[in-house]
Amino acid sequence: MTHRFTFTAGAIALLALAAAWLGWQWFFCRFYVPPGQLAIVIAKNGDPLPPGEILAREGQRGVQERVLAEGRHFLNPVAYEYKLYPATHIPAGKVGVVTSKVGKELPPGEFIAKAGEKGIWGSVLGPGKYRLNPVGYEINIVDAISVPIGYVGVVTSLSGKQAPEGEFAKTGQKGVRAEVLQPGLYYVNPRQFQVDVVEVGINQVALFGKTGSGVITKSQIATSNEAITGLQDNLLAEQRARRALYMKDPGSVVAPPPASAPKATPAPKGKSRRPAASEPEAAAAPPESKLQAEPAFILNQFVEFPSRDGFEISLDMTVEFELLPENIAWIFRNYGDLPATVEKVIMPQILSISRLKGSAYGARDFIVGEGREKFQNDMTETLARTLAEKKIIINNALIRHVNVPMQILSPIQQASTAQEQDLTNQEKQNTAKKQAELNTETSLIDQRRQQVTQETEKLKAGILADQSKQVAEIGAETVRRVAEIDKETAAVQAEKITTLGKAEADVIRLVQGERAKGDQLKIKAFGDPSAYNLYILAQSLSEQLKVNILHSGAGTLWTDLEKSGFGEVGGARLLQQSQKPAKGPAPKPAVP
């Protein structure tokens, strides 16, 4: 009884302790981390942190390294406390650059941290939600790299050992890399890599005589994704700021084109327009696009040279050049960005070649004749050959306008105007002459048309008459042929009748003749016509005829019968007596 009571009391005590523990956990230790947040845990007891450490591990006092995600948690409020922080949310088109505040110090000269080191992580956080301890790690959200269409991204590594001079940087080296980024979205650490976007394809250098020159870059193609458009706008704005630093000449600025340059016409919706050769500014982007055309880089340089006859000549010209994607990294490493390339390479060659080639032509050659075209072709060929060694392709060097001193331009213009007026008058005379010839030819054509019509009617009448005549002749010939056929048919019929009659007569004659011959032979065989006749008579007698032969002497009744015409047969008299008249045809008469 005592043991049972003790067991029951112990069970009740255990249940009470369990209920007390559950009540403690549920009512005092329970807490929630809301969605989109995290909780850091601070231990109130434990070993102190080593010098320089800010995150505690299990058994150490201070901010714990691990964090609690959203949801229900239980934490002893006596030994721990917690604080809520928002989780890091990185939207699309952004990257998170992580700076670690814990770990070993970086080696001198390095700023990209490896695992277990303090500093900037080389890898970045892409779009998503992250729960890194905000006490030990700092996350800076920056734009991803969105390379627009028509551009490539030149990558420059900012960390590592410097690459050898004249060579591209490899993995772990600092410098320009050979591989470029094609148009698209890239999650790149901007603290580790710098990306410069450079136009590819055709661009222009427009020279406006003594007013200066400008680098015309291509307009952008609109995109339907507003977020990507914003990224590209930001990237191009950063690139424009960098290009301002590339311009080493104090007189060179980044500004809109000069007032003398005509404005480009906006392209139709959804399309981009390539600027004409006479336009010193690129075509504007579609109105709905937030991407704006790159501004022209105005340079304090212009084409001016003395002509062969000593006059000062200045040119307004446009040079179309092309940069291929596979050559961009090499050009960027050796010369810099687009404005630097134009200023250091393209412009000096344009100025040098134009002055060298232009000094061989007289001022008149740039106004009239084939000299201007020849100069343009010669300059384009020489410029293309020179810049091809620097991996820059020259498509055209177009002269838009030639500025010539008025003291030579005015006489040439007047002479040219008079010459053109004379040519115009000659052309008017030629036109009038041609018009008269045309009228004459038109009249001849009408006359010939009527003649042809009459001849056609005549030919039609002749053809109809000939057809009627041929039809009549064919009808008469048909009748004649029918008559001939009928005649031949009648002759054949008559001949047939004659032949058949003759054949029948011959048959009768031959048959009767042969019968007569047969009778003659029979008479001859009997030796006497009377005997033959008796034979014939005997042949014609009925089979029912009975003959009785009676023998008697002379002077009897039977002897007297000789006088009645009966003959003798075998020395006896024949008595013919018929029981009934003989039937059958009458005997034929004997043939003598």
Coordinates of C-alpha atoms in Angstrom, one line a residue:
M1 CA 0.0 0.0 0.0
T2 CA 2.8 2.4 0.9
H3 CA 4.7 1.6 -2.4
R4 CA 1.6 2.2 -4.4
F5 CA 1.1 5.6 -2.8
T6 CA 4.7 6.5 -3.3
F7 CA 4.5 5.6 -7.0
T8 CA 1.3 7.6 -7.5
A9 CA 2.8 10.6 -5.7
G10 CA 5.9 10.4 -7.9
A11 CA 3.9 10.2 -11.1
I12 CA 1.8 13.2 -10.1
A13 CA 5.0 15.1 -9.3
L14 CA 6.5 14.2 -12.7
L15 CA 3.3 15.3 -14.5
A16 CA 3.3 18.5 -12.5
L17 CA 6.9 19.1 -13.5
A18 CA 6.2 18.3 -17.2
A19 CA 3.2 20.7 -17.1
A20 CA 5.3 23.4 -15.5
W21 CA 8.0 22.9 -18.1
L22 CA 5.5 23.0 -21.0
G23 CA 3.9 26.1 -19.5
W24 CA 7.3 27.8 -19.2
Q25 CA 8.2 26.9 -22.7
W26 CA 4.9 28.0 -24.2
F27 CA 4.2 31.1 -22.2
F28 CA 7.7 32.4 -21.5
C29 CA 10.1 31.0 -24.1
R30 CA 7.9 31.0 -27.2
F31 CA 8.3 33.8 -29.8
Y32 CA 7.7 34.2 -33.6
V33 CA 9.9 35.6 -36.3
P34 CA 7.5 37.3 -38.8
P35 CA 7.7 36.6 -42.6
G36 CA 10.5 38.5 -44.3
Q37 CA 12.6 38.9 -41.2
L38 CA 15.3 37.1 -39.2
A39 CA 16.3 37.0 -35.6
I40 CA 19.8 37.2 -34.1
V41 CA 20.4 35.5 -30.8
I42 CA 22.5 37.1 -28.0
A43 CA 23.9 34.7 -25.3
K44 CA 24.0 36.3 -21.9
N45 CA 26.3 33.7 -20.4
G46 CA 29.4 31.9 -21.6
D47 CA 33.1 32.4 -22.4
P48 CA 34.1 35.9 -23.6
L49 CA 34.9 36.4 -27.3
P50 CA 38.6 36.4 -28.4
P51 CA 40.0 39.9 -29.4
G52 CA 38.8 41.1 -32.8
E53 CA 35.8 38.6 -33.0
I54 CA 32.3 40.0 -33.1
L55 CA 30.2 36.8 -33.6
A56 CA 30.0 34.1 -30.9
R57 CA 29.8 30.4 -31.3
E58 CA 28.1 27.8 -29.1
G59 CA 29.2 28.3 -25.5
Q60 CA 30.5 31.9 -26.0
R61 CA 28.8 35.0 -24.8
G62 CA 27.6 37.6 -27.2
V63 CA 25.8 37.7 -30.6
Q64 CA 25.6 34.2 -31.9
E65 CA 26.8 33.5 -35.5
R66 CA 23.6 31.5 -36.4
V67 CA 20.4 33.3 -37.1
L68 CA 16.8 32.2 -36.8
A69 CA 14.5 32.1 -39.9
E70 CA 10.9 33.1 -39.9
G71 CA 8.5 30.9 -37.9
R72 CA 8.0 29.7 -34.3
H73 CA 11.0 29.4 -31.9
F74 CA 11.6 28.6 -28.3
L75 CA 14.4 30.5 -26.4
N76 CA 15.2 30.7 -22.7
P77 CA 14.8 34.3 -21.8
V78 CA 17.1 33.9 -18.8
A79 CA 20.0 32.8 -20.9
Y80 CA 19.3 34.4 -24.3
E81 CA 17.6 37.4 -25.9
Y82 CA 16.9 38.0 -29.5
K83 CA 16.5 40.9 -32.0
L84 CA 14.5 41.0 -35.2
Y85 CA 16.0 42.3 -38.5
P86 CA 14.6 42.4 -42.0
A87 CA 15.9 39.6 -44.3
T88 CA 17.8 40.8 -47.3
H89 CA 15.7 40.8 -50.5
I90 CA 17.6 41.2 -53.8
P91 CA 15.2 42.0 -56.6
A92 CA 15.6 41.0 -60.3
G93 CA 18.3 43.0 -62.1
K94 CA 20.3 43.5 -58.9
V95 CA 23.2 41.8 -57.1
G96 CA 24.3 41.8 -53.5
V97 CA 27.9 42.5 -52.7
V98 CA 28.8 41.0 -49.4
T99 CA 31.4 42.4 -47.1
S100 CA 32.5 40.1 -44.3
K101 CA 33.4 41.7 -40.9
V102 CA 34.6 38.4 -39.5
G103 CA 37.6 36.3 -40.3
K104 CA 41.3 36.7 -40.8
E105 CA 42.8 39.9 -42.1
L106 CA 43.6 40.1 -45.9
P107 CA 47.1 40.1 -47.2
P108 CA 48.6 43.5 -48.0
G109 CA 47.3 44.8 -51.4
E110 CA 44.3 42.4 -51.5
F111 CA 40.7 43.5 -51.0
I112 CA 38.8 40.4 -52.3
A113 CA 38.3 37.9 -49.5
K114 CA 38.5 34.2 -49.7
A115 CA 36.7 31.7 -47.4
G116 CA 37.5 32.6 -43.7
E117 CA 38.9 36.0 -44.6
K118 CA 37.6 39.5 -43.7
G119 CA 36.7 41.7 -46.7
I120 CA 34.6 41.8 -49.9
W121 CA 33.4 38.4 -51.2
G122 CA 34.3 37.7 -54.8
S123 CA 31.0 36.0 -55.4
V124 CA 27.8 38.0 -55.4
L125 CA 24.3 37.2 -54.3
G126 CA 21.8 37.0 -57.2
P127 CA 18.1 37.9 -57.0
G128 CA 16.4 36.2 -54.0
K129 CA 16.0 36.3 -50.2
Y130 CA 19.0 35.9 -47.9
R131 CA 19.4 35.6 -44.1
L132 CA 23.0 36.6 -43.4
N133 CA 23.8 37.8 -39.9
P134 CA 23.6 41.6 -40.2
V135 CA 26.1 42.0 -37.4
G136 CA 28.9 40.0 -39.2
Y137 CA 28.0 40.6 -42.8
E138 CA 27.1 43.7 -44.8
I139 CA 25.2 43.4 -48.0
N140 CA 25.2 46.3 -50.6
I141 CA 22.6 45.9 -53.3
V142 CA 23.8 47.3 -56.7
D143 CA 22.7 47.0 -60.3
A144 CA 23.6 44.0 -62.3
I145 CA 25.4 44.7 -65.6
S146 CA 23.0 44.9 -68.5
V147 CA 24.9 45.3 -71.8
P148 CA 22.6 47.0 -74.3
I149 CA 22.1 45.7 -77.9
G150 CA 24.8 47.3 -80.1
Y151 CA 27.4 47.3 -77.4
V152 CA 29.8 44.8 -75.8
G153 CA 31.2 44.9 -72.3
V154 CA 35.0 45.1 -71.8
V155 CA 35.9 43.5 -68.5
T156 CA 38.8 44.9 -66.5
S157 CA 39.8 42.8 -63.5
L158 CA 40.5 45.1 -60.4
S159 CA 42.2 42.5 -58.2
G160 CA 45.1 40.2 -58.5
K161 CA 48.7 40.6 -59.8
Q162 CA 49.1 43.1 -62.6
A163 CA 49.2 41.4 -66.0
P164 CA 52.3 41.8 -68.1
E165 CA 52.4 44.9 -70.3
G166 CA 50.8 44.3 -73.7
E167 CA 49.0 41.2 -72.7
F168 CA 45.5 40.5 -71.6
A169 CA 44.8 39.6 -68.0
K170 CA 44.2 36.0 -67.1
T171 CA 42.4 34.5 -64.2
G172 CA 43.8 35.9 -60.9
Q173 CA 45.5 38.8 -62.8
K174 CA 44.7 42.5 -62.9
G175 CA 44.0 44.2 -66.2
V176 CA 41.8 44.1 -69.3
R177 CA 40.5 40.6 -70.2
A178 CA 40.3 39.3 -73.8
E179 CA 36.8 38.0 -73.4
V180 CA 34.0 40.6 -73.8
L181 CA 30.4 40.4 -72.6
Q182 CA 27.8 40.2 -75.4
P183 CA 24.5 42.0 -75.0
G184 CA 22.6 40.5 -72.0
L185 CA 22.3 40.6 -68.2
Y186 CA 25.3 39.7 -66.1
Y187 CA 25.7 39.3 -62.3
V188 CA 29.2 40.7 -61.8
N189 CA 30.8 42.0 -58.7
P190 CA 31.5 45.7 -59.5
R191 CA 34.2 45.8 -56.7
Q192 CA 36.1 43.0 -58.4
F193 CA 35.4 43.7 -62.1
Q194 CA 34.9 47.0 -64.0
V195 CA 32.7 46.7 -67.1
D196 CA 33.0 49.4 -69.8
V197 CA 30.4 49.2 -72.5
V198 CA 31.7 50.2 -76.0
E199 CA 29.7 50.6 -79.2
V200 CA 30.3 48.0 -81.9
G201 CA 29.3 48.3 -85.5
I202 CA 29.3 51.5 -87.4
N203 CA 29.9 54.9 -85.8
Q204 CA 30.8 58.3 -87.2
V205 CA 33.3 61.1 -86.8
A206 CA 31.7 64.3 -88.1
L207 CA 34.0 67.2 -88.9
F208 CA 32.3 70.6 -89.1
G209 CA 35.0 72.7 -90.7
K210 CA 36.4 75.3 -88.4
T211 CA 33.6 74.8 -85.9
G212 CA 35.2 71.5 -84.7
S213 CA 34.3 67.9 -84.9
G214 CA 32.1 65.4 -83.1
V215 CA 32.0 61.6 -82.5
I216 CA 28.5 60.4 -83.4
T217 CA 27.6 57.2 -81.6
K218 CA 24.7 54.9 -82.4
S219 CA 21.2 55.2 -80.9
Q220 CA 19.8 52.5 -78.7
I221 CA 17.2 50.0 -79.5
A222 CA 14.1 50.1 -77.3
T223 CA 13.3 47.2 -75.0
S224 CA 9.9 46.2 -73.6
N225 CA 11.3 45.4 -70.2
E226 CA 11.3 48.6 -68.1
A227 CA 13.6 47.1 -65.4
I228 CA 16.3 46.2 -68.0
T229 CA 15.8 49.6 -69.7
G230 CA 16.6 51.3 -66.3
L231 CA 19.7 49.2 -65.8
Q232 CA 20.9 50.1 -69.3
D233 CA 20.2 53.8 -68.6
N234 CA 22.2 53.7 -65.4
L235 CA 25.1 51.8 -67.0
L236 CA 25.3 54.2 -70.0
A237 CA 25.2 57.2 -67.5
E238 CA 28.1 55.7 -65.6
Q239 CA 30.0 55.1 -68.9
R240 CA 29.4 58.7 -70.0
A241 CA 30.9 59.8 -66.6
R242 CA 34.0 57.6 -67.3
R243 CA 34.4 59.0 -70.8
A244 CA 34.6 62.5 -69.4
L245 CA 37.7 61.4 -67.6
Y246 CA 39.2 59.8 -70.7
M247 CA 39.2 63.1 -72.5
K248 CA 42.6 64.4 -71.7
D249 CA 42.5 67.6 -73.8
P250 CA 41.3 70.5 -71.6
G251 CA 39.3 71.9 -74.5
S252 CA 37.5 68.6 -75.1
V253 CA 34.1 68.3 -73.4
V254 CA 31.1 66.0 -73.4
A255 CA 28.3 68.1 -74.8
P256 CA 25.6 68.1 -77.5
P257 CA 26.5 68.7 -81.1
P258 CA 27.1 72.2 -82.3
A259 CA 24.2 74.4 -83.4
S260 CA 25.3 74.1 -87.1
A261 CA 24.7 70.3 -87.0
P262 CA 21.2 69.4 -88.2
K263 CA 19.1 67.3 -85.9
A264 CA 18.3 63.8 -86.7
T265 CA 14.7 62.7 -87.4
P266 CA 13.2 60.3 -84.8
A267 CA 13.0 56.8 -86.1
P268 CA 9.5 55.1 -86.4
K269 CA 8.2 53.3 -83.5
G270 CA 9.9 50.0 -82.8
K271 CA 12.7 50.7 -85.3
S272 CA 16.1 52.3 -85.3
R273 CA 17.3 54.5 -88.2
R274 CA 20.9 54.6 -89.5
P275 CA 21.9 58.2 -89.9
A276 CA 22.6 59.4 -93.4
A277 CA 26.1 60.4 -94.5
S278 CA 25.1 64.1 -94.3
E279 CA 23.8 63.9 -90.7
P280 CA 26.4 64.7 -88.0
E281 CA 24.2 63.3 -85.3
A282 CA 22.9 59.8 -84.8
A283 CA 19.2 59.0 -85.2
A284 CA 17.1 59.4 -82.1
A285 CA 15.9 56.4 -80.2
P286 CA 12.1 55.6 -80.4
P287 CA 10.1 58.0 -78.2
E288 CA 8.8 55.2 -75.9
S289 CA 12.3 54.1 -75.0
K290 CA 14.1 55.5 -72.0
L291 CA 17.4 54.8 -73.6
Q292 CA 18.8 58.0 -75.1
A293 CA 21.4 58.3 -77.8
E294 CA 25.0 58.7 -76.6
P295 CA 26.0 62.4 -76.9
A296 CA 28.4 63.5 -79.5
F297 CA 31.9 64.2 -78.2
I298 CA 32.9 67.6 -79.5
L299 CA 36.6 68.0 -80.3
N300 CA 38.5 71.2 -80.9
Q301 CA 39.9 69.8 -84.2
F302 CA 39.0 70.5 -87.8
V303 CA 40.2 69.8 -91.3
E304 CA 42.1 72.7 -92.8
F305 CA 44.9 72.7 -95.3
P306 CA 46.3 74.9 -98.1
S307 CA 45.4 73.9 -101.7
R308 CA 48.0 73.4 -104.4
D309 CA 47.5 77.0 -105.6
G310 CA 47.8 78.5 -102.1
F311 CA 44.2 78.9 -101.0
E312 CA 43.0 77.9 -97.6
I313 CA 40.5 75.0 -97.7
S314 CA 38.4 73.5 -94.9
L315 CA 36.1 70.5 -95.2
D316 CA 32.9 69.4 -93.6
M317 CA 33.1 65.6 -93.8
T318 CA 31.9 62.4 -92.1
V319 CA 34.0 59.4 -91.6
E320 CA 32.2 56.1 -90.9
F321 CA 34.2 53.6 -88.9
E322 CA 33.4 50.2 -87.6
L323 CA 34.6 48.3 -84.5
L324 CA 34.2 44.5 -84.5
P325 CA 33.3 42.8 -81.2
E326 CA 36.4 40.6 -81.4
N327 CA 38.7 43.6 -81.6
I328 CA 37.1 45.8 -78.9
A329 CA 39.1 44.4 -76.0
W330 CA 42.4 44.9 -77.9
I331 CA 41.4 48.5 -78.9
F332 CA 40.3 49.3 -75.3
R333 CA 43.5 47.9 -73.8
N334 CA 45.7 49.9 -76.1
Y335 CA 43.8 53.2 -76.7
G336 CA 41.0 53.3 -74.2
D337 CA 37.2 53.9 -74.6
L338 CA 35.6 55.2 -77.8
P339 CA 36.3 58.9 -77.4
A340 CA 39.9 58.2 -76.4
T341 CA 40.2 55.9 -79.5
V342 CA 38.8 58.6 -81.7
E343 CA 41.0 61.3 -80.2
K344 CA 44.3 59.3 -80.1
V345 CA 44.0 57.3 -83.3
I346 CA 41.2 58.1 -85.7
M347 CA 41.3 61.9 -85.6
P348 CA 45.1 62.2 -86.0
Q349 CA 44.9 60.0 -89.1
I350 CA 42.0 61.9 -90.6
L351 CA 43.8 65.2 -90.2
S352 CA 47.1 63.9 -91.4
I353 CA 45.8 62.1 -94.5
S354 CA 43.4 64.8 -95.5
R355 CA 46.1 67.5 -95.3
L356 CA 48.6 65.3 -97.2
K357 CA 46.1 64.3 -99.9
G358 CA 44.3 67.7 -100.1
S359 CA 47.5 69.7 -100.7
A360 CA 47.9 68.0 -104.0
Y361 CA 44.6 69.4 -105.4
G362 CA 43.8 72.9 -106.5
A363 CA 41.0 74.9 -105.1
R364 CA 39.0 74.6 -108.3
D365 CA 39.2 70.8 -108.0
F366 CA 37.1 70.8 -104.9
I367 CA 34.3 72.8 -106.5
V368 CA 34.0 71.5 -110.1
G369 CA 35.2 68.5 -112.0
E370 CA 36.1 65.0 -110.7
G371 CA 38.8 66.2 -108.3
R372 CA 36.5 66.2 -105.3
E373 CA 35.4 62.6 -105.9
K374 CA 38.9 61.5 -106.6
F375 CA 40.1 63.1 -103.4
Q376 CA 37.3 61.4 -101.4
N377 CA 38.1 58.0 -102.8
D378 CA 41.9 58.4 -102.4
M379 CA 41.4 59.5 -98.8
T380 CA 39.0 56.7 -98.0
E381 CA 41.4 54.1 -99.4
T382 CA 44.4 55.5 -97.6
L383 CA 42.6 55.9 -94.3
A384 CA 41.2 52.4 -94.4
R385 CA 44.6 50.9 -95.1
T386 CA 46.2 52.8 -92.3
L387 CA 43.6 52.1 -89.6
A388 CA 43.2 48.5 -90.6
E389 CA 46.5 47.9 -88.9
K390 CA 44.9 49.2 -85.7
K391 CA 41.9 46.9 -86.1
I392 CA 39.6 49.8 -87.0
I393 CA 37.5 49.4 -90.2
I394 CA 36.9 52.5 -92.3
N395 CA 33.8 52.2 -94.5
N396 CA 33.5 55.7 -96.0
A397 CA 35.0 59.2 -95.8
L398 CA 32.3 61.4 -97.2
I399 CA 32.8 65.1 -98.0
R400 CA 29.6 67.0 -97.2
H401 CA 30.8 70.6 -97.9
V402 CA 34.0 72.4 -99.0
N403 CA 34.7 75.8 -97.6
V404 CA 36.6 77.8 -100.3
P405 CA 37.6 81.5 -100.0
M406 CA 35.1 83.8 -101.7
Q407 CA 37.7 85.4 -104.0
I408 CA 38.0 82.2 -105.9
L409 CA 34.7 80.7 -105.1
S410 CA 32.6 83.6 -106.6
P411 CA 34.3 83.6 -110.1
I412 CA 34.1 79.8 -110.2
Q413 CA 30.5 79.9 -109.2
Q414 CA 29.6 82.5 -111.8
A415 CA 31.5 80.7 -114.5
S416 CA 29.9 77.4 -113.4
T417 CA 26.5 79.1 -113.3
A418 CA 27.0 80.4 -116.9
Q419 CA 28.2 77.1 -118.0
E420 CA 25.3 75.4 -116.4
Q421 CA 22.9 77.9 -118.0
D422 CA 24.4 77.3 -121.4
L423 CA 24.0 73.6 -120.9
T424 CA 20.5 74.2 -119.8
N425 CA 19.7 76.2 -122.9
Q426 CA 21.3 73.5 -125.1
E427 CA 19.2 70.9 -123.3
K428 CA 16.1 73.0 -123.8
Q429 CA 16.9 73.2 -127.6
N430 CA 17.6 69.5 -127.6
T431 CA 14.3 68.9 -125.8
A432 CA 12.4 71.0 -128.3
K433 CA 14.0 69.2 -131.2
K434 CA 13.3 65.9 -129.6
Q435 CA 9.7 67.0 -129.0
A436 CA 9.3 67.9 -132.7
E437 CA 10.8 64.6 -133.7
L438 CA 8.4 62.9 -131.3
N439 CA 5.4 64.7 -132.8
T440 CA 6.5 63.6 -136.3
E441 CA 7.0 60.1 -135.2
T442 CA 3.6 60.1 -133.5
S443 CA 2.0 61.3 -136.8
L444 CA 3.8 58.6 -138.7
I445 CA 2.7 56.0 -136.2
D446 CA -0.9 57.1 -136.5
Q447 CA -0.7 57.0 -140.3
R448 CA 1.0 53.6 -140.2
R449 CA -1.7 52.4 -137.8
Q450 CA -4.5 53.3 -140.2
Q451 CA -2.6 51.7 -143.1
V452 CA -2.2 48.6 -141.2
T453 CA -5.9 48.6 -140.3
Q454 CA -6.9 48.9 -144.0
E455 CA -4.4 46.2 -145.0
T456 CA -5.8 44.0 -142.3
E457 CA -9.4 44.5 -143.6
K458 CA -8.3 43.7 -147.1
L459 CA -6.5 40.6 -146.0
K460 CA -9.5 39.5 -144.1
A461 CA -11.8 40.0 -147.1
G462 CA -9.3 38.1 -149.4
I463 CA -9.1 35.3 -146.9
L464 CA -12.9 35.0 -146.6
A465 CA -13.3 35.0 -150.5
D466 CA -10.5 32.4 -150.8
Q467 CA -12.2 30.3 -148.1
S468 CA -15.6 30.5 -149.9
K469 CA -14.0 29.5 -153.2
Q470 CA -12.2 26.6 -151.6
V471 CA -15.4 25.4 -150.0
A472 CA -17.3 25.5 -153.4
E473 CA -14.5 23.6 -155.1
I474 CA -14.4 21.1 -152.4
G475 CA -18.2 20.6 -152.7
A476 CA -18.1 20.2 -156.6
E477 CA -15.2 17.8 -156.3
T478 CA -17.1 15.8 -153.7
V479 CA -20.2 15.6 -156.0
R480 CA -18.0 14.5 -159.0
R481 CA -16.3 11.9 -156.9
V482 CA -19.6 10.6 -155.7
A483 CA -20.9 10.3 -159.3
E484 CA -17.8 8.5 -160.3
I485 CA -18.2 6.1 -157.5
D486 CA -21.8 5.5 -158.3
K487 CA -20.9 4.9 -162.0
E488 CA -18.2 2.5 -160.9
T489 CA -20.6 0.8 -158.6
A490 CA -23.2 0.4 -161.4
A491 CA -20.6 -1.0 -163.7
V492 CA -19.5 -3.5 -161.1
Q493 CA -23.2 -4.4 -160.5
A494 CA -23.8 -4.9 -164.2
E495 CA -20.7 -6.9 -164.6
K496 CA -21.7 -8.9 -161.6
I497 CA -25.2 -9.7 -163.1
T498 CA -23.6 -10.5 -166.5
T499 CA -21.0 -12.7 -165.0
L500 CA -23.6 -14.5 -162.8
G501 CA -26.0 -15.0 -165.8
K502 CA -23.2 -16.3 -167.9
A503 CA -22.1 -18.6 -165.1
E504 CA -25.6 -19.9 -164.6
A505 CA -26.1 -20.5 -168.4
D506 CA -22.7 -22.2 -168.5
V507 CA -23.7 -24.4 -165.6
I508 CA -27.1 -25.3 -167.3
R509 CA -25.4 -25.9 -170.6
L510 CA -22.6 -28.0 -169.1
V511 CA -25.0 -30.0 -166.9
Q512 CA -27.5 -30.7 -169.6
G513 CA -24.7 -31.4 -172.1
E514 CA -23.1 -33.8 -169.7
R515 CA -26.5 -35.4 -169.1
A516 CA -27.1 -35.7 -172.9
K517 CA -23.6 -37.2 -173.3
G518 CA -24.5 -39.6 -170.5
D519 CA -27.7 -40.7 -172.2
Q520 CA -25.9 -41.1 -175.5
L521 CA -23.4 -43.3 -173.7
K522 CA -26.2 -45.3 -172.2
I523 CA -28.0 -45.7 -175.6
K524 CA -24.7 -46.7 -177.1
A525 CA -24.3 -49.2 -174.3
F526 CA -27.7 -50.7 -174.9
G527 CA -27.0 -50.8 -178.7
D528 CA -30.5 -49.8 -179.6
P529 CA -32.6 -46.8 -178.6
S530 CA -35.6 -49.1 -178.2
A531 CA -33.7 -51.1 -175.6
Y532 CA -32.8 -48.0 -173.8
N533 CA -36.4 -46.8 -173.8
L534 CA -37.5 -50.2 -172.5
Y535 CA -34.8 -49.7 -169.7
I536 CA -36.2 -46.3 -168.9
L537 CA -39.7 -47.8 -168.9
A538 CA -38.6 -50.5 -166.6
Q539 CA -37.0 -48.0 -164.3
S540 CA -40.2 -46.1 -164.1
L541 CA -42.4 -49.1 -163.3
S542 CA -43.8 -49.6 -159.9
E543 CA -42.2 -52.1 -157.6
Q544 CA -45.7 -53.7 -157.1
L545 CA -46.0 -54.6 -160.8
K546 CA -46.2 -58.3 -161.4
V547 CA -45.0 -59.9 -164.6
N548 CA -46.2 -63.3 -165.6
I549 CA -44.4 -65.1 -168.5
L550 CA -46.5 -67.7 -170.4
H551 CA -45.1 -69.9 -173.1
S552 CA -47.4 -70.8 -176.0
G553 CA -47.2 -71.9 -179.5
A554 CA -48.0 -70.2 -182.7
G555 CA -51.6 -69.5 -183.6
T556 CA -52.7 -69.0 -180.1
L557 CA -54.1 -66.0 -178.4
W558 CA -50.8 -65.0 -177.2
T559 CA -49.4 -65.0 -180.7
D560 CA -51.9 -62.5 -181.7
L561 CA -50.7 -60.2 -179.0
E562 CA -47.5 -59.5 -181.0
K563 CA -49.5 -57.2 -183.2
S564 CA -50.5 -55.1 -180.3
G565 CA -46.9 -53.9 -179.9
F566 CA -45.6 -56.1 -177.2
G567 CA -42.0 -57.4 -177.9
E568 CA -40.3 -60.6 -177.2
V569 CA -38.1 -61.2 -174.3
G570 CA -35.9 -64.3 -174.4
G571 CA -38.0 -66.0 -177.2
A572 CA -41.2 -65.5 -175.3
R573 CA -43.9 -63.0 -175.4
L574 CA -44.2 -60.6 -172.5
L575 CA -47.5 -60.0 -171.0
Q576 CA -47.7 -56.9 -168.9
Q577 CA -50.6 -56.7 -166.6
S578 CA -50.9 -54.1 -164.0
Q579 CA -52.9 -54.7 -160.9
K580 CA -53.4 -51.0 -160.5
P581 CA -52.2 -48.0 -162.5
A582 CA -48.5 -47.2 -162.1
K583 CA -47.6 -44.2 -159.9
G584 CA -44.8 -41.7 -160.4
P585 CA -43.8 -39.3 -163.1
A586 CA -44.2 -40.1 -166.7
P587 CA -41.1 -41.6 -168.3
K588 CA -38.8 -39.3 -170.2
P589 CA -38.7 -39.8 -173.9
A590 CA -35.6 -41.5 -175.2
V591 CA -32.9 -39.3 -176.6
P592 CA -32.1 -40.5 -180.1

